[in-house]
PDB file of C-alpha atoms and ligand atoms in Angstrom:
ATOM      1  CA  MET A  27     141.148 116.109 106.580  1.00 72.00           C
ATOM      2  CA  THR A  28     138.017 114.420 104.990  1.00 78.00           C
ATOM      3  CA  ARG A  29     136.632 116.207 102.000  1.00 93.00           C
ATOM      4  CA  LEU A  30     133.320 117.791 102.026  1.00 97.00           C
ATOM      5  CA  ASP A  31     132.294 116.824  98.320  1.00 96.00           C
ATOM      6  CA  ASN A  32     128.677 116.415  97.859  1.00 94.00           C
ATOM      7  CA  LYS A  33     127.842 118.206 101.228  1.00 97.00           C
ATOM      8  CA  THR A  34     125.509 121.269 101.245  1.00 98.00           C
ATOM      9  CA  ALA A  35     126.634 123.833 103.826  1.00 98.00           C
ATOM     10  CA  LEU A  36     125.100 127.034 105.076  1.00 98.00           C
ATOM     11  CA  ILE A  37     126.804 129.667 107.109  1.00 98.00           C
ATOM     12  CA  THR A  38     125.406 132.609 108.869  1.00 98.00           C
ATOM     13  CA  GLY A  39     127.505 135.853 109.105  1.00 98.00           C
ATOM     14  CA  GLY A  40     129.650 134.647 106.233  1.00 98.00           C
ATOM     15  CA  ALA A  41     130.529 138.071 104.859  1.00 98.00           C
ATOM     16  CA  MET A  42     133.438 138.837 107.187  1.00 98.00           C
ATOM     17  CA  GLY A  43     135.975 137.695 109.675  1.00 97.00           C
ATOM     18  CA  ILE A  44     135.720 134.069 110.873  1.00 98.00           C
ATOM     19  CA  GLY A  45     132.580 133.546 108.704  1.00 98.00           C
ATOM     20  CA  ALA A  46     134.257 134.633 105.590  1.00 98.00           C
ATOM     21  CA  ALA A  47     137.430 132.518 106.440  1.00 98.00           C
ATOM     22  CA  THR A  48     135.313 129.475 107.182  1.00 98.00           C
ATOM     23  CA  ALA A  49     133.293 129.849 104.004  1.00 98.00           C
ATOM     24  CA  LYS A  50     136.517 129.849 101.945  1.00 98.00           C
ATOM     25  CA  ALA A  51     137.774 126.796 103.968  1.00 98.00           C
ATOM     26  CA  LEU A  52     134.539 124.863 103.524  1.00 98.00           C
ATOM     27  CA  ALA A  53     134.444 125.585  99.783  1.00 98.00           C
ATOM     28  CA  GLN A  54     138.065 124.589  99.268  1.00 98.00           C
ATOM     29  CA  ALA A  55     137.198 121.219 100.913  1.00 98.00           C
ATOM     30  CA  GLY A  56     134.455 120.821  98.203  1.00 98.00           C
ATOM     31  CA  ALA A  57     131.354 121.809  99.952  1.00 98.00           C
ATOM     32  CA  ASN A  58     128.403 123.353  97.995  1.00 98.00           C
ATOM     33  CA  LEU A  59     127.965 126.696 100.016  1.00 98.00           C
ATOM     34  CA  ILE A  60     125.179 128.930 100.977  1.00 98.00           C
ATOM     35  CA  ILE A  61     126.695 132.004 102.485  1.00 98.00           C
ATOM     36  CA  THR A  62     124.287 134.392 104.289  1.00 98.00           C
ATOM     37  CA  ASP A  63     124.676 137.701 106.056  1.00 98.00           C
ATOM     38  CA  ILE A  64     123.020 141.050 106.565  1.00 98.00           C
ATOM     39  CA  ASN A  65     125.873 142.546 104.771  1.00 98.00           C
ATOM     40  CA  THR A  66     125.064 141.859 100.964  1.00 98.00           C
ATOM     41  CA  GLU A  67     127.907 143.736  99.563  1.00 98.00           C
ATOM     42  CA  ALA A  68     130.666 141.943 101.568  1.00 98.00           C
ATOM     43  CA  GLY A  69     128.929 138.681 101.382  1.00 98.00           C
ATOM     44  CA  CYS A  70     128.893 138.912  97.361  1.00 98.00           C
ATOM     45  CA  ALA A  71     132.656 139.788  97.428  1.00 98.00           C
ATOM     46  CA  VAL A  72     133.388 136.585  99.513  1.00 98.00           C
ATOM     47  CA  THR A  73     131.113 134.548  97.181  1.00 98.00           C
ATOM     48  CA  ASP A  74     132.922 136.004  94.026  1.00 98.00           C
ATOM     49  CA  ALA A  75     136.275 135.105  95.455  1.00 98.00           C
ATOM     50  CA  ILE A  76     135.123 131.562  96.184  1.00 98.00           C
ATOM     51  CA  GLN A  77     133.651 131.075  92.698  1.00 98.00           C
ATOM     52  CA  GLU A  78     136.870 132.536  91.039  1.00 98.00           C
ATOM     53  CA  ALA A  79     138.962 130.018  92.917  1.00 97.00           C
ATOM     54  CA  GLY A  80     136.799 127.274  91.459  1.00 97.00           C
ATOM     55  CA  GLY A  81     134.524 126.835  94.478  1.00 97.00           C
ATOM     56  CA  GLN A  82     130.711 126.246  94.549  1.00 97.00           C
ATOM     57  CA  ALA A  83     129.047 129.098  96.607  1.00 98.00           C
ATOM     58  CA  ARG A  84     126.151 131.472  96.275  1.00 98.00           C
ATOM     59  CA  PHE A  85     124.951 134.340  98.592  1.00 98.00           C
ATOM     60  CA  GLN A  86     121.641 134.692 100.122  1.00 98.00           C
ATOM     61  CA  PRO A  87     120.650 137.730 102.282  1.00 98.00           C
ATOM     62  CA  LEU A  88     119.827 136.520 105.772  1.00 98.00           C
ATOM     63  CA  ASP A  89     119.205 138.523 109.059  1.00 98.00           C
ATOM     64  CA  ALA A  90     119.716 135.403 111.269  1.00 98.00           C
ATOM     65  CA  THR A  91     117.493 136.723 113.814  1.00 98.00           C
ATOM     66  CA  ASN A  92     114.400 136.824 111.608  1.00 98.00           C
ATOM     67  CA  GLU A  93     112.283 133.680 111.841  1.00 98.00           C
ATOM     68  CA  GLN A  94     110.414 134.288 108.592  1.00 98.00           C
ATOM     69  CA  ALA A  95     113.611 134.822 106.609  1.00 98.00           C
ATOM     70  CA  TRP A  96     114.881 131.356 108.085  1.00 98.00           C
ATOM     71  CA  THR A  97     111.636 129.553 107.028  1.00 98.00           C
ATOM     72  CA  ASN A  98     112.002 131.086 103.377  1.00 98.00           C
ATOM     73  CA  LEU A  99     115.569 130.355 102.998  1.00 98.00           C
ATOM     74  CA  ILE A 100     115.218 126.691 104.376  1.00 98.00           C
ATOM     75  CA  ASP A 101     112.315 126.144 102.141  1.00 98.00           C
ATOM     76  CA  GLN A 102     114.374 127.197  99.155  1.00 97.00           C
ATOM     77  CA  CYS A 103     117.299 125.102 100.384  1.00 97.00           C
ATOM     78  CA  ILE A 104     115.063 121.957 100.421  1.00 97.00           C
ATOM     79  CA  ALA A 105     113.495 122.706  97.213  1.00 97.00           C
ATOM     80  CA  GLU A 106     116.760 123.519  95.364  1.00 96.00           C
ATOM     81  CA  GLN A 107     119.351 121.348  97.295  1.00 95.00           C
ATOM     82  CA  GLY A 108     117.207 118.596  98.605  1.00 96.00           C
ATOM     83  CA  GLY A 109     118.327 119.545 102.112  1.00 97.00           C
ATOM     84  CA  LEU A 110     121.446 120.521 104.177  1.00 98.00           C
ATOM     85  CA  ASP A 111     124.392 118.612 105.589  1.00 98.00           C
ATOM     86  CA  ILE A 112     126.185 121.259 107.484  1.00 98.00           C
ATOM     87  CA  LEU A 113     125.149 124.438 109.320  1.00 98.00           C
ATOM     88  CA  ILE A 114     127.570 126.873 110.908  1.00 99.00           C
ATOM     89  CA  ASN A 115     125.734 129.331 113.262  1.00 99.00           C
ATOM     90  CA  ASN A 116     128.531 131.920 113.305  1.00 98.00           C
ATOM     91  CA  ALA A 117     126.547 135.385 113.000  1.00 98.00           C
ATOM     92  CA  GLY A 118     127.257 137.397 116.197  1.00 98.00           C
ATOM     93  CA  ILE A 119     128.046 140.920 117.643  1.00 97.00           C
ATOM     94  CA  PHE A 120     130.077 142.268 120.490  1.00 96.00           C
ATOM     95  CA  ARG A 121     129.151 145.485 122.335  1.00 94.00           C
ATOM     96  CA  ALA A 122     131.414 146.873 124.963  1.00 94.00           C
ATOM     97  CA  LYS A 123     129.566 148.545 127.852  1.00 94.00           C
ATOM     98  CA  THR A 124     129.879 148.750 131.572  1.00 96.00           C
ATOM     99  CA  ILE A 125     127.135 147.192 133.514  1.00 97.00           C
ATOM    100  CA  GLU A 126     125.854 150.337 135.035  1.00 97.00           C
ATOM    101  CA  ASP A 127     125.690 152.075 131.386  1.00 96.00           C
ATOM    102  CA  SER A 128     123.961 149.216 129.899  1.00 97.00           C
ATOM    103  CA  SER A 129     120.233 149.599 129.160  1.00 98.00           C
ATOM    104  CA  LEU A 130     117.755 146.651 128.735  1.00 98.00           C
ATOM    105  CA  ARG A 131     117.739 147.497 125.139  1.00 98.00           C
ATOM    106  CA  ASP A 132     121.529 147.155 124.894  1.00 98.00           C
ATOM    107  CA  TRP A 133     121.155 143.766 126.609  1.00 98.00           C
ATOM    108  CA  HIS A 134     118.405 142.424 124.229  1.00 98.00           C
ATOM    109  CA  GLU A 135     120.372 143.617 121.245  1.00 98.00           C
ATOM    110  CA  VAL A 136     123.234 141.305 122.020  1.00 98.00           C
ATOM    111  CA  MET A 137     120.972 138.473 123.192  1.00 98.00           C
ATOM    112  CA  ASP A 138     118.828 138.822 120.106  1.00 97.00           C
ATOM    113  CA  THR A 139     121.676 138.652 117.705  1.00 98.00           C
ATOM    114  CA  ASN A 140     123.933 136.059 119.451  1.00 98.00           C
ATOM    115  CA  ILE A 141     121.261 133.668 120.889  1.00 98.00           C
ATOM    116  CA  ASP A 142     118.047 133.976 118.764  1.00 98.00           C
ATOM    117  CA  SER A 143     120.016 133.487 115.654  1.00 98.00           C
ATOM    118  CA  VAL A 144     121.521 130.098 117.032  1.00 98.00           C
ATOM    119  CA  PHE A 145     117.991 128.969 118.223  1.00 98.00           C
ATOM    120  CA  LEU A 146     116.565 129.747 114.738  1.00 98.00           C
ATOM    121  CA  GLY A 147     119.416 128.188 112.936  1.00 98.00           C
ATOM    122  CA  ILE A 148     119.082 125.016 114.910  1.00 98.00           C
ATOM    123  CA  LYS A 149     115.320 124.827 114.637  1.00 98.00           C
ATOM    124  CA  HIS A 150     115.129 125.431 110.834  1.00 98.00           C
ATOM    125  CA  GLY A 151     118.453 123.808 109.867  1.00 98.00           C
ATOM    126  CA  LEU A 152     117.114 120.733 111.483  1.00 98.00           C
ATOM    127  CA  ARG A 153     114.123 120.726 109.129  1.00 97.00           C
ATOM    128  CA  ALA A 154     116.514 120.469 106.038  1.00 98.00           C
ATOM    129  CA  MET A 155     118.874 118.154 107.703  1.00 98.00           C
ATOM    130  CA  LYS A 156     116.678 115.415 109.339  1.00 96.00           C
ATOM    131  CA  GLU A 157     115.687 113.119 106.365  1.00 95.00           C
ATOM    132  CA  ARG A 158     119.078 113.141 104.771  1.00 94.00           C
ATOM    133  CA  ALA A 159     120.936 112.510 108.038  1.00 97.00           C
ATOM    134  CA  LYS A 160     118.794 109.527 108.908  1.00 92.00           C
ATOM    135  CA  SER A 161     119.972 107.589 105.881  1.00 93.00           C
ATOM    136  CA  LYS A 162     123.560 107.885 106.817  1.00 96.00           C
ATOM    137  CA  PRO A 163     125.767 105.739 109.311  1.00 96.00           C
ATOM    138  CA  PRO A 164     125.832 107.024 112.935  1.00 95.00           C
ATOM    139  CA  GLY A 165     128.084 109.940 113.294  1.00 95.00           C
ATOM    140  CA  LEU A 166     128.176 110.710 109.569  1.00 96.00           C
ATOM    141  CA  GLY A 167     124.798 112.330 109.091  1.00 97.00           C
ATOM    142  CA  GLY A 168     124.171 116.118 109.725  1.00 98.00           C
ATOM    143  CA  VAL A 169     126.453 118.629 111.398  1.00 98.00           C
ATOM    144  CA  ILE A 170     125.745 121.795 113.360  1.00 98.00           C
ATOM    145  CA  VAL A 171     128.644 124.077 114.533  1.00 98.00           C
ATOM    146  CA  ASN A 172     127.838 126.865 116.846  1.00 99.00           C
ATOM    147  CA  VAL A 173     130.506 129.664 117.340  1.00 98.00           C
ATOM    148  CA  ALA A 174     130.657 130.620 120.850  1.00 98.00           C
ATOM    149  CA  SER A 175     133.772 132.241 122.494  1.00 98.00           C
ATOM    150  CA  ILE A 176     136.304 131.737 125.323  1.00 97.00           C
ATOM    151  CA  SER A 177     133.761 134.227 126.872  1.00 96.00           C
ATOM    152  CA  ALA A 178     131.512 131.209 127.454  1.00 97.00           C
ATOM    153  CA  GLN A 179     134.018 129.989 129.968  1.00 97.00           C
ATOM    154  CA  SER A 180     135.605 133.157 131.517  1.00 96.00           C
ATOM    155  CA  GLY A 181     134.395 136.410 132.525  1.00 94.00           C
ATOM    156  CA  THR A 182     135.301 139.479 130.526  1.00 92.00           C
ATOM    157  CA  PRO A 183     134.986 143.125 131.827  1.00 92.00           C
ATOM    158  CA  CYS A 184     132.581 145.505 130.046  1.00 94.00           C
ATOM    159  CA  ALA A 185     130.863 142.704 128.183  1.00 95.00           C
ATOM    160  CA  LEU A 186     128.318 141.073 130.456  1.00 97.00           C
ATOM    161  CA  ALA A 187     125.761 140.432 127.711  1.00 98.00           C
ATOM    162  CA  TYR A 188     128.214 139.076 125.229  1.00 97.00           C
ATOM    163  CA  THR A 189     129.534 136.592 127.836  1.00 98.00           C
ATOM    164  CA  ALA A 190     126.125 135.602 129.083  1.00 98.00           C
ATOM    165  CA  SER A 191     125.072 135.117 125.380  1.00 98.00           C
ATOM    166  CA  LYS A 192     128.155 132.868 124.489  1.00 98.00           C
ATOM    167  CA  ALA A 193     127.748 130.778 127.628  1.00 98.00           C
ATOM    168  CA  ALA A 194     124.128 130.184 126.469  1.00 98.00           C
ATOM    169  CA  VAL A 195     125.438 129.232 123.038  1.00 98.00           C
ATOM    170  CA  ALA A 196     127.735 126.542 124.415  1.00 98.00           C
ATOM    171  CA  HIS A 197     125.056 125.327 126.692  1.00 98.00           C
ATOM    172  CA  MET A 198     122.360 125.374 123.843  1.00 98.00           C
ATOM    173  CA  THR A 199     124.978 123.276 121.784  1.00 98.00           C
ATOM    174  CA  LYS A 200     125.120 120.551 124.526  1.00 98.00           C
ATOM    175  CA  SER A 201     121.243 120.373 124.804  1.00 98.00           C
ATOM    176  CA  ALA A 202     120.745 120.349 121.123  1.00 98.00           C
ATOM    177  CA  ALA A 203     123.292 117.420 120.844  1.00 98.00           C
ATOM    178  CA  MET A 204     121.719 115.392 123.618  1.00 98.00           C
ATOM    179  CA  GLU A 205     118.109 115.885 122.029  1.00 98.00           C
ATOM    180  CA  PHE A 206     119.197 115.120 118.432  1.00 98.00           C
ATOM    181  CA  SER A 207     120.994 111.815 119.779  1.00 97.00           C
ATOM    182  CA  ALA A 208     118.060 110.777 122.041  1.00 97.00           C
ATOM    183  CA  LEU A 209     115.602 111.248 119.174  1.00 97.00           C
ATOM    184  CA  GLY A 210     117.930 109.344 116.747  1.00 97.00           C
ATOM    185  CA  TYR A 211     118.296 112.152 114.280  1.00 98.00           C
ATOM    186  CA  ASN A 212     121.995 111.378 113.551  1.00 98.00           C
ATOM    187  CA  ILE A 213     123.010 115.146 113.799  1.00 98.00           C
ATOM    188  CA  ARG A 214     125.959 116.287 115.609  1.00 98.00           C
ATOM    189  CA  VAL A 215     126.086 119.500 117.329  1.00 98.00           C
ATOM    190  CA  ASN A 216     129.427 121.020 118.578  1.00 98.00           C
ATOM    191  CA  ALA A 217     130.514 124.407 119.607  1.00 98.00           C
ATOM    192  CA  ILE A 218     133.827 126.201 118.849  1.00 98.00           C
ATOM    193  CA  LEU A 219     135.356 128.635 121.449  1.00 98.00           C
ATOM    194  CA  PRO A 220     137.799 131.057 119.794  1.00 98.00           C
ATOM    195  CA  GLY A 221     140.056 133.348 121.676  1.00 96.00           C
ATOM    196  CA  MET A 222     140.650 136.958 120.504  1.00 94.00           C
ATOM    197  CA  ILE A 223     140.768 136.668 116.690  1.00 96.00           C
ATOM    198  CA  LYS A 224     141.921 139.466 114.192  1.00 94.00           C
ATOM    199  CA  THR A 225     138.477 140.280 112.563  1.00 93.00           C
ATOM    200  CA  PRO A 226     136.598 143.498 112.046  1.00 87.00           C
ATOM    201  CA  MET A 227     134.880 142.610 115.288  1.00 89.00           C
ATOM    202  CA  LEU A 228     138.123 142.619 117.246  1.00 88.00           C
ATOM    203  CA  ASN A 229     139.524 145.822 115.860  1.00 80.00           C
ATOM    204  CA  GLY A 230     136.332 147.754 117.169  1.00 80.00           C
ATOM    205  CA  LEU A 231     136.046 145.940 120.412  1.00 85.00           C
ATOM    206  CA  ILE A 232     139.713 146.345 121.659  1.00 84.00           C
ATOM    207  CA  ASN A 233     139.456 150.171 121.274  1.00 83.00           C
ATOM    208  CA  GLU A 234     136.040 150.398 122.933  1.00 87.00           C
ATOM    209  CA  MET A 235     137.116 148.098 125.842  1.00 88.00           C
ATOM    210  CA  ALA A 236     140.400 149.943 126.482  1.00 85.00           C
ATOM    211  CA  GLY A 237     138.351 153.216 126.539  1.00 86.00           C
ATOM    212  CA  LEU A 238     136.229 151.807 129.176  1.00 90.00           C
ATOM    213  CA  GLY A 239     139.412 150.667 131.337  1.00 87.00           C
ATOM    214  CA  ALA A 240     138.849 146.972 130.641  1.00 87.00           C
ATOM    215  CA  PHE A 241     142.654 146.523 130.230  1.00 83.00           C
ATOM    216  CA  GLY A 242     143.806 148.779 133.091  1.00 81.00           C
ATOM    217  CA  THR A 243     146.029 151.717 132.053  1.00 76.00           C
ATOM    218  CA  ARG A 244     146.885 150.152 128.658  1.00 73.00           C
ATOM    219  CA  GLU A 245     146.033 152.109 125.591  1.00 72.00           C
ATOM    220  CA  PRO A 246     144.552 150.537 122.451  1.00 66.00           C
ATOM    221  CA  ASP A 247     147.676 151.212 120.662  1.00 71.00           C
ATOM    222  CA  GLN A 248     149.394 148.770 122.903  1.00 76.00           C
ATOM    223  CA  LEU A 249     147.702 145.941 121.017  1.00 74.00           C
ATOM    224  CA  ALA A 250     150.605 143.630 120.971  1.00 76.00           C
ATOM    225  CA  ASP A 251     151.110 143.997 124.691  1.00 82.00           C
ATOM    226  CA  ILE A 252     147.384 143.294 125.432  1.00 83.00           C
ATOM    227  CA  ALA A 253     147.543 140.211 123.038  1.00 83.00           C
ATOM    228  CA  ALA A 254     150.624 138.760 124.681  1.00 81.00           C
ATOM    229  CA  SER A 255     149.381 139.300 128.242  1.00 86.00           C
ATOM    230  CA  LEU A 256     146.060 137.586 127.638  1.00 88.00           C
ATOM    231  CA  HIS A 257     147.043 134.737 125.270  1.00 92.00           C
ATOM    232  CA  PRO A 258     150.210 132.563 126.347  1.00 95.00           C
ATOM    233  CA  ILE A 259     151.048 132.101 122.640  1.00 95.00           C
ATOM    234  CA  GLY A 260     151.679 135.722 122.637  1.00 94.00           C
ATOM    235  CA  ARG A 261     149.537 136.983 119.779  1.00 94.00           C
ATOM    236  CA  PHE A 262     145.895 137.348 118.755  1.00 94.00           C
ATOM    237  CA  GLY A 263     144.575 134.471 116.408  1.00 97.00           C
ATOM    238  CA  GLU A 264     143.815 134.612 112.790  1.00 97.00           C
ATOM    239  CA  ALA A 265     140.505 133.884 111.243  1.00 98.00           C
ATOM    240  CA  ASP A 266     141.887 131.025 109.354  1.00 98.00           C
ATOM    241  CA  GLU A 267     143.019 129.405 112.550  1.00 98.00           C
ATOM    242  CA  ILE A 268     139.400 129.212 113.690  1.00 98.00           C
ATOM    243  CA  ALA A 269     138.187 128.277 110.234  1.00 98.00           C
ATOM    244  CA  LYS A 270     140.253 125.067 110.409  1.00 98.00           C
ATOM    245  CA  GLY A 271     138.788 124.017 113.678  1.00 98.00           C
ATOM    246  CA  ILE A 272     135.417 124.439 112.307  1.00 98.00           C
ATOM    247  CA  LEU A 273     136.223 122.708 109.071  1.00 98.00           C
ATOM    248  CA  PHE A 274     137.304 119.858 111.383  1.00 98.00           C
ATOM    249  CA  LEU A 275     133.963 119.848 113.260  1.00 98.00           C
ATOM    250  CA  ALA A 276     132.089 119.858 110.017  1.00 98.00           C
ATOM    251  CA  SER A 277     133.880 117.008 108.659  1.00 98.00           C
ATOM    252  CA  GLU A 278     133.708 113.263 109.120  1.00 97.00           C
ATOM    253  CA  ASP A 279     137.029 113.605 111.062  1.00 97.00           C
ATOM    254  CA  SER A 280     135.040 114.658 114.276  1.00 98.00           C
ATOM    255  CA  SER A 281     132.436 111.676 113.686  1.00 97.00           C
ATOM    256  CA  TYR A 282     132.824 110.774 117.486  1.00 98.00           C
ATOM    257  CA  MET A 283     132.237 114.324 118.739  1.00 98.00           C
ATOM    258  CA  THR A 284     128.906 115.666 119.788  1.00 98.00           C
ATOM    259  CA  GLY A 285     127.982 118.151 122.546  1.00 98.00           C
ATOM    260  CA  SER A 286     131.727 119.250 122.741  1.00 98.00           C
ATOM    261  CA  GLU A 287     133.319 122.586 122.937  1.00 98.00           C
ATOM    262  CA  LEU A 288     136.667 122.985 120.791  1.00 98.00           C
ATOM    263  CA  ILE A 289     138.693 125.601 122.318  1.00 98.00           C
ATOM    264  CA  ILE A 290     141.151 127.478 120.005  1.00 98.00           C
ATOM    265  CA  ASP A 291     142.540 130.384 121.901  1.00 98.00           C
ATOM    266  CA  GLY A 292     146.168 130.707 122.049  1.00 97.00           C
ATOM    267  CA  GLY A 293     146.021 129.243 125.685  1.00 97.00           C
ATOM    268  CA  TYR A 294     143.751 132.037 127.008  1.00 96.00           C
ATOM    269  CA  ILE A 295     141.569 129.684 129.144  1.00 96.00           C
ATOM    270  CA  ALA A 296     144.528 127.824 130.581  1.00 95.00           C
ATOM    271  CA  ARG A 297     145.891 130.810 132.118  1.00 89.00           C
TER     272      ARG A 297
HETATM  273  P1  NAI B 305     132.805 140.247 112.388  1.00 80.07           P
HETATM  274  O1  NAI B 305     132.061 141.333 113.012  1.00 80.07           O
HETATM  275  O2  NAI B 305     134.115 140.474 111.831  1.00 80.07           O
HETATM  276  O3  NAI B 305     131.716 139.450 111.435  1.00 80.07           O
HETATM  277  C1  NAI B 305     130.423 139.000 111.884  1.00 80.07           C
HETATM  278  C2  NAI B 305     129.558 138.891 110.744  1.00 80.07           C
HETATM  279  O4  NAI B 305     128.259 138.474 111.140  1.00 80.07           O
HETATM  280  C3  NAI B 305     129.382 140.190 109.831  1.00 80.07           C
HETATM  281  O5  NAI B 305     129.583 139.868 108.548  1.00 80.07           O
HETATM  282  C4  NAI B 305     128.029 140.599 110.083  1.00 80.07           C
HETATM  283  O6  NAI B 305     127.507 141.361 109.044  1.00 80.07           O
HETATM  284  C5  NAI B 305     127.325 139.297 110.507  1.00 80.07           C
HETATM  285  N1  NAI B 305     126.128 139.683 111.187  1.00 80.07           N
HETATM  286  C6  NAI B 305     126.005 140.394 112.221  1.00 80.07           C
HETATM  287  N2  NAI B 305     124.740 140.277 112.742  1.00 80.07           N
HETATM  288  C7  NAI B 305     123.939 139.544 111.900  1.00 80.07           C
HETATM  289  C8  NAI B 305     122.653 138.942 111.809  1.00 80.07           C
HETATM  290  N3  NAI B 305     121.713 139.467 112.572  1.00 80.07           N
HETATM  291  N4  NAI B 305     122.368 138.251 110.770  1.00 80.07           N
HETATM  292  C9  NAI B 305     123.348 137.837 109.941  1.00 80.07           C
HETATM  293  N5  NAI B 305     124.652 138.204 109.950  1.00 80.07           N
HETATM  294  C10 NAI B 305     124.934 139.104 110.950  1.00 80.07           C
HETATM  295  O7  NAI B 305     132.855 139.114 113.568  1.00 80.07           O
HETATM  296  P2  NAI B 305     133.883 137.977 113.836  1.00 80.07           P
HETATM  297  O8  NAI B 305     134.977 138.201 114.731  1.00 80.07           O
HETATM  298  O9  NAI B 305     134.172 137.357 112.566  1.00 80.07           O
HETATM  299  O10 NAI B 305     132.966 136.804 114.802  1.00 80.07           O
HETATM  300  C11 NAI B 305     132.180 135.825 114.214  1.00 80.07           C
HETATM  301  C12 NAI B 305     131.720 134.898 115.306  1.00 80.07           C
HETATM  302  O11 NAI B 305     132.824 134.607 116.182  1.00 80.07           O
HETATM  303  C13 NAI B 305     130.745 135.742 116.282  1.00 80.07           C
HETATM  304  O12 NAI B 305     129.700 134.927 116.667  1.00 80.07           O
HETATM  305  C14 NAI B 305     131.497 136.169 117.488  1.00 80.07           C
HETATM  306  O13 NAI B 305     131.015 136.374 118.633  1.00 80.07           O
HETATM  307  C15 NAI B 305     132.555 134.965 117.539  1.00 80.07           C
HETATM  308  N6  NAI B 305     133.805 135.260 118.088  1.00 80.07           N
HETATM  309  C16 NAI B 305     134.701 136.347 117.710  1.00 80.07           C
HETATM  310  C17 NAI B 305     135.941 136.423 118.415  1.00 80.07           C
HETATM  311  C18 NAI B 305     136.926 137.483 117.843  1.00 80.07           C
HETATM  312  O14 NAI B 305     137.865 137.772 118.644  1.00 80.07           O
HETATM  313  N7  NAI B 305     136.873 138.000 116.703  1.00 80.07           N
HETATM  314  C19 NAI B 305     136.231 135.685 119.506  1.00 80.07           C
HETATM  315  C20 NAI B 305     135.159 134.565 119.998  1.00 80.07           C
HETATM  316  C21 NAI B 305     134.165 134.464 119.285  1.00 80.07           C
END
């Protein structure tokens, strides 16, 4: 795998789960990392662990749905780091609800977090990437990775807003990739589509969805059974297994990829 030495990378939602595993993988590969999240305590713990292992990382609080916060952070990034090479739009939430019990407010909560954050990340990340990327050979400039989901390609019971938001993220990825290529920005934009991955998010959602009947008569304590029936590989994924895919998309090893979807899902979509 190509190293990320001398690359500045920013990740949203880096305090837990896939984001934390990705932060560790990028730092291990040599990136100079800005870890952001709304959970400052957990974000600082991840940052400390990376620094103790010899990596370069600092934590910045960021609500990825807040445009003013993005403006301030990117201004600071340009002033202190001279720009940005890699942006991972990872922050997201899942809410299990039946359609009939969902309010418009519930819908907007998921859309705001999962879509607004990606729009703002692409818009403001671009500002920090543009100049630096233009000076690099084609395909080796800036990189944006958006964390979508298998829900972008498949329906999920009791998760209408989540699936719609992730389909939007996958499609925003394609349009941003086309636009940045057409305008000669030399910034690749790709999406990763994880299957069900063992993170704090999954623990909560399995219980809630089972409670709503999303897995038929199975109870949440039949986790292994649920995992095996949904994923041909027979288990849920680990956050590290997604981090490796994000690292690939962030590195020069994926230099000929833009507008693509990398599915890492234990075979879920192929069923
Ligand atoms: P998680 O809940 O374990 O971690 C998400 C992180 O995002 C947390 O640290 C949280 O504080 C942060 N966050 C939430 N709202 C934020 C906001 N407005 N601004 C900044 N940070 C915010 O979730 P997990 O599982 O690690 O998910 C990461 C991404 O992967 C999400 O986009 C999720 O939709 C996606 N994903 C997760 C899957 C899974 O099975 N765990 C499957 C497919 C996609």
